[in-house]
mmCIF file of C-alpha atoms in Angstrom:
data_model
loop_
_atom_site.group_PDB
_atom_site.id
_atom_site.type_symbol
_atom_site.label_atom_id
_atom_site.label_comp_id
_atom_site.label_asym_id
_atom_site.label_seq_id
_atom_site.Cartn_x
_atom_site.Cartn_y
_atom_site.Cartn_z
ATOM 1 C CA MET S 216 -0.087 -0.056 -0.242
ATOM 2 C CA SER S 217 1.833 2.986 -0.429
ATOM 3 C CA PRO S 218 1.941 5.978 1.841
ATOM 4 C CA ILE S 219 -0.198 8.681 2.734
ATOM 5 C CA VAL S 220 1.882 11.787 1.934
ATOM 6 C CA SER S 221 1.035 14.611 4.654
ATOM 7 C CA ALA S 222 1.577 18.349 4.462
ATOM 8 C CA ARG S 223 1.005 18.551 8.560
ATOM 9 C CA GLY S 224 2.811 15.996 8.824
ATOM 10 C CA TYR S 225 3.445 13.283 11.488
ATOM 11 C CA MET S 226 2.967 10.909 14.168
ATOM 12 C CA LYS S 227 3.161 7.721 16.116
ATOM 13 C CA ALA S 228 0.240 5.657 16.533
ATOM 14 C CA ALA S 229 -0.010 1.903 17.738
ATOM 15 C CA GLN S 230 -1.663 -0.375 15.006
ATOM 16 C CA PHE S 231 -3.075 -3.089 15.098
ATOM 17 C CA SER S 232 -2.936 -5.412 11.521
ATOM 18 C CA THR S 233 -6.150 -6.990 10.341
ATOM 19 C CA ILE S 234 -3.305 -8.640 7.932
ATOM 20 C CA THR S 235 -0.608 -9.921 10.506
ATOM 21 C CA LYS S 236 -2.753 -10.049 13.451
ATOM 22 C CA LYS S 237 0.126 -8.029 15.228
ATOM 23 C CA ILE S 238 0.083 -4.845 16.742
ATOM 24 C CA THR S 239 2.874 -2.622 15.332
ATOM 25 C CA VAL S 240 3.586 1.165 16.012
ATOM 26 C CA ASN S 241 3.992 3.149 12.571
ATOM 27 C CA GLN S 242 4.225 6.675 11.666
ATOM 28 C CA VAL S 243 0.921 8.332 10.676
ATOM 29 C CA PRO S 244 -0.606 11.301 9.017
ATOM 30 C CA ILE S 245 -1.274 13.619 12.005
ATOM 31 C CA PRO S 246 -5.112 14.173 10.946
ATOM 32 C CA GLU S 247 -7.004 17.102 9.191
ATOM 33 C CA CYS S 248 -9.528 19.109 12.094
ATOM 34 C CA GLY S 249 -12.818 19.273 10.628
ATOM 35 C CA GLU S 250 -15.368 22.264 10.769
ATOM 36 C CA ASN S 251 -16.771 20.569 13.878
ATOM 37 C CA GLU S 252 -14.672 19.060 15.613
ATOM 38 C CA ILE S 253 -11.434 19.639 16.980
ATOM 39 C CA LEU S 254 -7.723 18.373 17.499
ATOM 40 C CA ILE S 255 -6.392 17.345 20.884
ATOM 41 C CA LYS S 256 -2.461 16.561 21.155
ATOM 42 C CA ASN S 257 -2.548 13.137 23.447
ATOM 43 C CA THR S 258 -0.743 13.289 26.731
ATOM 44 C CA CYS S 259 -1.850 10.379 28.729
ATOM 45 C CA ALA S 260 -4.025 7.043 26.019
ATOM 46 C CA SER S 261 -5.185 3.828 27.710
ATOM 47 C CA LEU S 262 -6.302 0.490 26.194
ATOM 48 C CA CYS S 263 -10.142 -1.177 27.118
ATOM 49 C CA HIS S 264 -9.905 -4.750 27.195
ATOM 50 C CA SER S 265 -11.892 -4.062 23.665
ATOM 51 C CA ASP S 266 -8.817 -3.539 22.178
ATOM 52 C CA LEU S 267 -7.557 -6.982 22.227
ATOM 53 C CA MET S 268 -10.746 -8.394 21.144
ATOM 54 C CA HIS S 269 -9.230 -7.525 17.031
ATOM 55 C CA PHE S 270 -7.037 -10.939 18.449
ATOM 56 C CA TRP S 271 -10.140 -12.719 19.496
ATOM 57 C CA ASP S 272 -11.419 -12.672 15.458
ATOM 58 C CA ASN S 273 -15.688 -13.936 16.713
ATOM 59 C CA THR S 274 -15.188 -10.953 19.183
ATOM 60 C CA VAL S 275 -15.092 -7.491 17.337
ATOM 61 C CA GLU S 276 -16.631 -6.446 14.509
ATOM 62 C CA PRO S 277 -15.025 -6.525 11.224
ATOM 63 C CA ALA S 278 -12.054 -3.589 10.560
ATOM 64 C CA THR S 279 -13.422 -0.836 7.347
ATOM 65 C CA THR S 280 -9.357 -0.638 7.660
ATOM 66 C CA GLU S 281 -6.594 -2.292 7.714
ATOM 67 C CA ASN S 282 -4.217 -0.853 10.380
ATOM 68 C CA VAL S 283 -6.802 -0.013 13.419
ATOM 69 C CA THR S 284 -5.449 2.743 15.760
ATOM 70 C CA ILE S 285 -6.161 1.298 18.825
ATOM 71 C CA GLY S 286 -6.671 2.569 22.504
ATOM 72 C CA HIS S 287 -10.110 4.833 22.452
ATOM 73 C CA GLU S 288 -9.414 6.379 26.180
ATOM 74 C CA ASN S 289 -7.320 9.636 25.890
ATOM 75 C CA THR S 290 -6.273 12.857 27.587
ATOM 76 C CA GLY S 291 -4.870 16.406 26.420
ATOM 77 C CA VAL S 292 -5.264 19.361 24.794
ATOM 78 C CA VAL S 293 -6.530 21.065 21.894
ATOM 79 C CA VAL S 294 -4.046 22.164 19.664
ATOM 80 C CA GLU S 295 -6.714 23.433 17.135
ATOM 81 C CA VAL S 296 -10.530 24.483 16.648
ATOM 82 C CA GLY S 297 -12.924 23.665 13.602
ATOM 83 C CA LYS S 298 -14.874 26.497 12.634
ATOM 84 C CA ASN S 299 -18.026 25.482 13.324
ATOM 85 C CA THR S 300 -16.755 23.960 17.221
ATOM 86 C CA THR S 301 -18.055 25.777 20.373
ATOM 87 C CA GLY S 302 -17.261 26.020 24.029
ATOM 88 C CA PHE S 303 -13.419 24.782 23.270
ATOM 89 C CA LYS S 304 -10.152 26.735 22.327
ATOM 90 C CA VAL S 305 -6.332 26.045 21.783
ATOM 91 C CA GLY S 306 -5.136 25.274 24.894
ATOM 92 C CA ASP S 307 -8.124 23.459 26.763
ATOM 93 C CA LYS S 308 -6.850 20.456 28.687
ATOM 94 C CA VAL S 309 -9.344 18.156 27.333
ATOM 95 C CA GLY S 310 -10.406 14.079 27.848
ATOM 96 C CA CYS S 311 -10.800 11.050 30.113
ATOM 97 C CA LEU S 312 -11.232 7.411 30.797
ATOM 98 C CA GLY S 313 -14.610 7.883 29.421
ATOM 99 C CA CYS S 314 -15.099 4.223 28.578
ATOM 100 C CA SER S 315 -14.258 2.872 31.828
ATOM 101 C CA TYR S 316 -16.034 5.135 33.480
ATOM 102 C CA ALA S 317 -19.000 4.880 32.137
ATOM 103 C CA CYS S 318 -18.818 0.954 31.045
ATOM 104 C CA SER S 319 -18.016 0.113 35.239
ATOM 105 C CA TYR S 320 -20.989 3.078 36.288
ATOM 106 C CA HIS S 321 -23.671 2.105 34.511
ATOM 107 C CA ALA S 322 -23.066 -1.298 34.944
ATOM 108 C CA VAL S 323 -23.682 -0.700 38.939
ATOM 109 C CA ASP S 324 -26.528 1.985 38.291
ATOM 110 C CA GLN S 325 -28.116 -0.744 35.666
ATOM 111 C CA CYS S 326 -28.736 -3.191 38.338
ATOM 112 C CA ASP S 327 -31.271 -0.726 40.035
ATOM 113 C CA LEU S 328 -30.309 -2.176 43.214
ATOM 114 C CA GLU S 329 -31.333 -0.266 46.296
ATOM 115 C CA LYS S 330 -29.166 0.641 49.320
ATOM 116 C CA GLY S 331 -27.704 -2.186 51.562
ATOM 117 C CA GLN S 332 -28.590 -5.194 48.462
ATOM 118 C CA TRP S 333 -25.298 -7.088 47.950
ATOM 119 C CA VAL S 334 -23.595 -7.042 44.561
ATOM 120 C CA ALA S 335 -20.971 -9.370 43.040
ATOM 121 C CA VAL S 336 -18.417 -7.479 40.689
ATOM 122 C CA VAL S 337 -16.471 -10.657 39.203
ATOM 123 C CA GLY S 338 -13.027 -9.454 37.847
ATOM 124 C CA CYS S 339 -12.001 -6.640 39.822
ATOM 125 C CA GLY S 340 -9.311 -5.635 37.068
ATOM 126 C CA GLY S 341 -9.167 -2.405 35.293
ATOM 127 C CA LEU S 342 -13.140 -1.791 35.250
ATOM 128 C CA GLY S 343 -14.455 -4.001 37.985
ATOM 129 C CA HIS S 344 -11.629 -2.028 40.392
ATOM 130 C CA LEU S 345 -14.009 1.259 39.359
ATOM 131 C CA GLY S 346 -16.971 -1.179 39.346
ATOM 132 C CA ILE S 347 -16.298 -1.730 43.433
ATOM 133 C CA GLN S 348 -15.922 2.473 43.851
ATOM 134 C CA TYR S 349 -19.384 3.197 42.571
ATOM 135 C CA ALA S 350 -20.910 0.445 44.341
ATOM 136 C CA LYS S 351 -19.969 1.684 47.206
ATOM 137 C CA SER S 352 -20.643 4.763 46.980
ATOM 138 C CA MET S 353 -24.337 4.038 45.505
ATOM 139 C CA GLY S 354 -24.645 1.923 48.761
ATOM 140 C CA PHE S 355 -24.343 -1.361 47.971
ATOM 141 C CA ASN S 356 -22.603 -4.364 49.906
ATOM 142 C CA VAL S 357 -20.325 -5.643 47.170
ATOM 143 C CA VAL S 358 -18.903 -9.218 46.936
ATOM 144 C CA ALA S 359 -14.989 -9.318 45.084
ATOM 145 C CA VAL S 360 -14.510 -12.197 43.754
ATOM 146 C CA ASP S 361 -11.171 -12.628 41.427
ATOM 147 C CA ILE S 362 -8.472 -15.255 41.204
ATOM 148 C CA SER S 363 -5.593 -12.853 41.730
ATOM 149 C CA ASP S 364 -4.314 -12.295 45.207
ATOM 150 C CA ALA S 365 -2.968 -8.953 44.096
ATOM 151 C CA GLN S 366 -6.863 -7.432 42.804
ATOM 152 C CA LEU S 367 -8.319 -8.564 45.743
ATOM 153 C CA GLU S 368 -5.943 -7.039 48.175
ATOM 154 C CA ASN S 369 -6.888 -4.061 46.144
ATOM 155 C CA ALA S 370 -10.928 -4.403 46.048
ATOM 156 C CA LYS S 371 -10.198 -4.699 50.343
ATOM 157 C CA PHE S 372 -8.268 -1.392 49.572
ATOM 158 C CA LEU S 373 -11.514 0.037 48.268
ATOM 159 C CA GLY S 374 -13.326 -0.592 50.133
ATOM 160 C CA ALA S 375 -15.214 -3.932 48.515
ATOM 161 C CA ASP S 376 -17.190 -6.078 52.279
ATOM 162 C CA MET S 377 -15.893 -9.593 50.432
ATOM 163 C CA THR S 378 -13.347 -11.165 49.217
ATOM 164 C CA CYS S 379 -13.630 -14.116 47.049
ATOM 165 C CA ASN S 380 -10.451 -16.153 45.448
ATOM 166 C CA SER S 381 -12.604 -18.099 43.066
ATOM 167 C CA LEU S 382 -9.722 -20.478 41.971
ATOM 168 C CA THR S 383 -8.003 -21.391 45.788
ATOM 169 C CA GLU S 384 -11.695 -21.475 48.193
ATOM 170 C CA LYS S 385 -13.211 -24.140 46.046
ATOM 171 C CA ASP S 386 -16.453 -23.267 48.935
ATOM 172 C CA TYR S 387 -16.583 -19.181 47.867
ATOM 173 C CA VAL S 388 -19.993 -19.917 46.631
ATOM 174 C CA ASP S 389 -21.339 -21.012 50.277
ATOM 175 C CA GLN S 390 -19.194 -18.444 51.851
ATOM 176 C CA VAL S 391 -20.971 -15.883 49.842
ATOM 177 C CA LYS S 392 -24.530 -17.736 50.220
ATOM 178 C CA ASN S 393 -23.682 -17.191 54.040
ATOM 179 C CA GLN S 394 -22.604 -13.519 54.256
ATOM 180 C CA THR S 395 -26.071 -12.447 51.805
ATOM 181 C CA LYS S 396 -27.882 -14.874 53.494
ATOM 182 C CA GLY S 397 -28.653 -16.561 50.146
ATOM 183 C CA GLY S 398 -27.122 -14.929 47.060
ATOM 184 C CA CYS S 399 -25.999 -11.609 45.707
ATOM 185 C CA HIS S 400 -29.289 -10.066 43.803
ATOM 186 C CA ALA S 401 -26.624 -8.769 41.017
ATOM 187 C CA ALA S 402 -23.134 -10.423 39.720
ATOM 188 C CA ILE S 403 -21.697 -7.564 37.253
ATOM 189 C CA VAL S 404 -19.095 -9.701 35.358
ATOM 190 C CA PHE S 405 -16.194 -7.565 34.054
ATOM 191 C CA SER S 406 -14.181 -10.889 33.710
ATOM 192 C CA ALA S 407 -13.170 -12.015 30.289
ATOM 193 C CA ALA S 408 -13.231 -15.284 31.185
ATOM 194 C CA LEU S 409 -15.675 -17.697 30.321
ATOM 195 C CA ILE S 410 -15.521 -20.153 33.219
ATOM 196 C CA ALA S 411 -16.629 -16.349 34.587
ATOM 197 C CA TYR S 412 -19.670 -16.335 32.968
ATOM 198 C CA HIS S 413 -20.384 -20.611 34.146
ATOM 199 C CA ASN S 414 -19.672 -19.441 37.817
ATOM 200 C CA ALA S 415 -21.344 -16.100 38.463
ATOM 201 C CA PRO S 416 -25.027 -17.113 38.262
ATOM 202 C CA LYS S 417 -24.066 -19.262 41.754
ATOM 203 C CA LEU S 418 -23.208 -16.349 43.742
ATOM 204 C CA LEU S 419 -27.707 -14.862 42.638
ATOM 205 C CA ARG S 420 -30.103 -15.674 45.334
ATOM 206 C CA VAL S 421 -33.190 -16.887 43.495
ATOM 207 C CA ASN S 422 -34.852 -13.898 40.834
ATOM 208 C CA GLY S 423 -30.510 -12.385 41.200
ATOM 209 C CA LEU S 424 -28.932 -10.373 37.900
ATOM 210 C CA MET S 425 -26.293 -11.528 35.863
ATOM 211 C CA MET S 426 -24.914 -8.427 34.627
ATOM 212 C CA ILE S 427 -23.038 -8.891 31.230
ATOM 213 C CA VAL S 428 -19.900 -6.781 30.737
ATOM 214 C CA GLY S 429 -16.485 -8.381 29.789
ATOM 215 C CA ILE S 430 -16.626 -10.064 26.261
ATOM 216 C CA PRO S 431 -14.811 -12.969 26.384
ATOM 217 C CA PRO S 432 -13.290 -14.664 23.695
ATOM 218 C CA GLN S 433 -16.612 -17.799 22.715
ATOM 219 C CA SER S 434 -19.745 -17.558 23.611
ATOM 220 C CA ILE S 435 -21.385 -17.868 26.597
ATOM 221 C CA SER S 436 -23.887 -20.664 27.420
ATOM 222 C CA ILE S 437 -26.918 -20.187 29.505
ATOM 223 C CA SER S 438 -29.807 -22.699 30.483
ATOM 224 C CA ALA S 439 -32.677 -21.128 29.022
ATOM 225 C CA LEU S 440 -34.529 -23.124 32.134
ATOM 226 C CA ASP S 441 -33.359 -21.462 34.643
ATOM 227 C CA ILE S 442 -34.225 -17.924 32.315
ATOM 228 C CA LEU S 443 -37.681 -19.269 32.312
ATOM 229 C CA LEU S 444 -38.045 -20.503 35.694
ATOM 230 C CA GLY S 445 -36.486 -17.448 36.891
ATOM 231 C CA ARG S 446 -33.133 -18.536 39.022
ATOM 232 C CA TYR S 447 -32.019 -15.740 37.263
ATOM 233 C CA ARG S 448 -31.722 -12.875 35.174
ATOM 234 C CA ILE S 449 -29.653 -11.101 32.042
ATOM 235 C CA LYS S 450 -28.480 -8.039 31.153
ATOM 236 C CA GLY S 451 -26.012 -6.492 29.990
ATOM 237 C CA ALA S 452 -25.422 -2.203 29.745
ATOM 238 C CA SER S 453 -24.148 -0.342 26.654
ATOM 239 C CA SER S 454 -22.669 2.535 27.393
ATOM 240 C CA GLY S 455 -19.554 4.603 26.032
ATOM 241 C CA THR S 456 -22.099 7.147 23.827
ATOM 242 C CA PRO S 457 -21.827 10.919 24.292
ATOM 243 C CA ARG S 458 -25.275 10.587 25.377
ATOM 244 C CA THR S 459 -23.960 8.420 28.712
ATOM 245 C CA MET S 460 -20.378 10.028 29.261
ATOM 246 C CA LYS S 461 -22.357 13.575 31.414
ATOM 247 C CA THR S 462 -24.044 11.490 34.250
ATOM 248 C CA PRO S 463 -20.825 8.792 35.192
ATOM 249 C CA ILE S 464 -18.906 11.737 34.741
ATOM 250 C CA GLN S 465 -20.189 14.446 36.957
ATOM 251 C CA PHE S 466 -20.517 10.808 39.391
ATOM 252 C CA SER S 467 -17.095 10.216 39.557
ATOM 253 C CA HIS S 468 -15.857 13.880 40.533
ATOM 254 C CA GLU S 469 -18.518 14.378 43.334
ATOM 255 C CA ASN S 470 -17.613 10.709 44.834
ATOM 256 C CA ASN S 471 -14.139 10.973 45.094
ATOM 257 C CA ILE S 472 -14.107 8.359 42.127
ATOM 258 C CA LYS S 473 -10.286 7.239 41.279
ATOM 259 C CA PRO S 474 -8.567 5.165 38.288
ATOM 260 C CA HIS S 475 -5.336 3.257 39.413
ATOM 261 C CA ILE S 476 -3.181 3.388 36.065
ATOM 262 C CA THR S 477 0.723 1.812 35.995
ATOM 263 C CA THR S 478 1.700 3.996 32.993
ATOM 264 C CA PHE S 479 4.537 3.543 30.711
ATOM 265 C CA ASN S 480 6.698 6.396 28.878
ATOM 266 C CA ASN S 481 6.824 5.070 25.697
ATOM 267 C CA LEU S 482 4.178 3.539 22.925
ATOM 268 C CA ASP S 483 6.714 1.267 21.704
ATOM 269 C CA ASP S 484 6.123 -0.278 25.486
ATOM 270 C CA ILE S 485 2.958 -1.550 23.696
ATOM 271 C CA HIS S 486 3.090 -4.888 23.908
ATOM 272 C CA GLU S 487 4.279 -5.154 27.827
ATOM 273 C CA VAL S 488 0.887 -3.501 28.294
ATOM 274 C CA ILE S 489 -1.307 -6.089 25.908
ATOM 275 C CA ARG S 490 0.916 -8.921 27.740
ATOM 276 C CA LEU S 491 0.034 -7.538 31.531
ATOM 277 C CA MET S 492 -4.396 -6.858 30.359
ATOM 278 C CA SER S 493 -3.236 -10.003 28.772
ATOM 279 C CA GLU S 494 -2.448 -11.715 31.224
ATOM 280 C CA GLY S 495 -4.849 -10.252 34.184
ATOM 281 C CA LYS S 496 -2.933 -10.456 36.980
ATOM 282 C CA THR S 497 -2.427 -6.730 37.672
ATOM 283 C CA ALA S 498 -5.049 -4.603 39.013
ATOM 284 C CA GLY S 499 -6.431 -0.915 37.650
ATOM 285 C CA ARG S 500 -5.446 -0.274 34.344
ATOM 286 C CA PHE S 501 -2.561 0.635 32.070
ATOM 287 C CA GLY S 502 -1.498 3.579 30.389
ATOM 288 C CA VAL S 503 0.905 5.535 28.412
ATOM 289 C CA VAL S 504 2.039 8.996 28.487
ATOM 290 C CA PHE S 505 3.764 11.115 25.508
ATOM 291 C CA ASN S 506 6.533 13.839 26.360
#
């Protein structure tokens, strides 16, 4: 493919190749700023777990270009403003971890729980550690479930009322049922592991809700009979559109919700970031800080 010539200059971008199925750091043209847009120079960007879905052919939407720039959670400074754009000026600091905030907030909020009820956070990493903070701020009791002791320690620090290692504590389901007096009112599966979806319904009381967030590499299976008989319910919380961003961002500001971020100072570290995310053994989110 012929290189694109840019009069505006070039920038680095971590891109997934739909041909090689690998990620490389490439030089790409600095984009033009449209009449209704702003152009931002990134100062930091983090990866969402959905970026890993590019490696799983059966879970990602078809790419529209050969090379797909990964990452959609960024902060930066406005360097250009389109002529029809209002509310921004050059030099403004903009951006947020919009996807992670919105996804975690709406997953908790749309469980429609009452204060004092129990919610299980299954997977306490990048999204789950935010989910714990949201749930506590909304007045819910939290059971944190993970296979990583490091993430469970972090969950305790964030206020989880109960923590369970689902890999090493063979009776953790019974523990949860006893602590919650019958099971959780909702279980939010932030994990992308199939086993997490298999086990989550076991944590619920009758007619409890399983909230779907994490996207596993393969399709999940459910018991139609369980759903028919009302043993538990299933729901998904769609998020990430501009219309749904304002509320979680405002709530996060008012309740001091803070992401735990491990940062890297070079875009070439993207392969290490992906490795750590794929292993799922560290708490919080990962980002690259641009000089």
